[in-house]
Amino acid sequence: DPGWKKRVELFNIKEDIAEAKNIYKENPELALSMARELSVYLKSCDAQIPKDKKSGKFLPMPDEFLENK
């Protein structure tokens, strides 16, 4: 079970180009807002959603993932 399925990361690229400080815990609402925006975009362009290799089930959209954390 890869760690990316469990971990949420948010970085301020402008101030932290090395992505050394995960600011998700200080900014969960910003992360959720960005995830919602990304999910809307992915749905609007009928993006292909990846499946879990083991279960064959589709992975959740970014907003669904964060809302269920």
CSV table of C-alpha atoms in Angstrom, one decimal:
chain,number,residue,atom,x,y,z
A,1,ASP,CA,0.0,0.0,0.0
A,2,PRO,CA,1.9,3.1,-1.2
A,3,GLY,CA,2.2,6.0,1.2
A,4,TRP,CA,0.8,8.5,-1.3
A,5,LYS,CA,-2.6,6.9,-0.7
A,6,LYS,CA,-2.4,8.0,3.0
A,7,ARG,CA,-0.5,11.3,2.9
A,8,VAL,CA,-1.7,14.7,1.8
A,9,GLU,CA,1.0,17.2,0.8
A,10,LEU,CA,0.7,21.0,0.2
A,11,PHE,CA,3.7,23.2,-0.5
A,12,ASN,CA,4.3,26.8,-1.1
A,13,ILE,CA,6.4,26.5,-4.2
A,14,LYS,CA,7.2,30.2,-4.3
A,15,GLU,CA,8.8,30.1,-0.9
A,16,ASP,CA,9.8,26.4,-0.7
A,17,ILE,CA,11.1,25.3,-4.1
A,18,ALA,CA,12.6,22.2,-2.5
A,19,GLU,CA,9.2,21.1,-1.1
A,20,ALA,CA,10.8,20.7,2.3
A,21,LYS,CA,7.9,21.9,4.5
A,22,ASN,CA,4.5,20.4,4.1
A,23,ILE,CA,2.0,23.1,5.0
A,24,TYR,CA,-1.2,20.9,4.7
A,25,LYS,CA,-1.8,20.7,8.5
A,26,GLU,CA,-1.8,24.5,8.7
A,27,ASN,CA,-3.9,25.0,5.6
A,28,PRO,CA,-6.5,22.1,5.3
A,29,GLU,CA,-9.2,24.4,3.9
A,30,LEU,CA,-6.9,25.7,1.2
A,31,ALA,CA,-6.0,22.1,0.2
A,32,LEU,CA,-9.7,21.2,0.1
A,33,SER,CA,-10.5,24.2,-2.0
A,34,MET,CA,-7.7,23.4,-4.5
A,35,ALA,CA,-8.8,19.7,-4.6
A,36,ARG,CA,-12.4,20.8,-5.4
A,37,GLU,CA,-11.2,23.0,-8.2
A,38,LEU,CA,-9.0,20.3,-9.6
A,39,SER,CA,-11.9,17.7,-9.4
A,40,VAL,CA,-14.2,20.1,-11.3
A,41,TYR,CA,-11.6,20.5,-14.0
A,42,LEU,CA,-10.9,16.8,-14.3
A,43,LYS,CA,-14.6,16.1,-14.6
A,44,SER,CA,-15.1,18.9,-17.2
A,45,CYS,CA,-12.5,17.4,-19.5
A,46,ASP,CA,-13.6,13.8,-18.9
A,47,ALA,CA,-10.1,13.0,-17.5
A,48,GLN,CA,-9.2,9.3,-17.2
A,49,ILE,CA,-9.3,8.3,-13.6
A,50,PRO,CA,-6.7,5.7,-12.5
A,51,LYS,CA,-7.7,2.4,-10.9
A,52,ASP,CA,-6.2,0.7,-7.9
A,53,LYS,CA,-4.1,-2.2,-9.3
A,54,LYS,CA,-5.1,-4.6,-6.5
A,55,SER,CA,-8.9,-4.0,-6.3
A,56,GLY,CA,-9.6,-2.7,-9.8
A,57,LYS,CA,-11.7,0.1,-8.2
A,58,PHE,CA,-11.4,3.7,-9.4
A,59,LEU,CA,-9.4,6.0,-7.2
A,60,PRO,CA,-11.3,8.8,-5.6
A,61,MET,CA,-11.3,12.3,-7.1
A,62,PRO,CA,-9.0,14.7,-5.2
A,63,ASP,CA,-11.9,16.4,-3.3
A,64,GLU,CA,-13.5,13.0,-2.4
A,65,PHE,CA,-10.1,11.9,-1.0
A,66,LEU,CA,-9.7,14.9,1.2
A,67,GLU,CA,-13.3,15.0,2.4
A,68,ASN,CA,-13.0,11.4,3.6
A,69,LYS,CA,-9.8,11.9,5.5
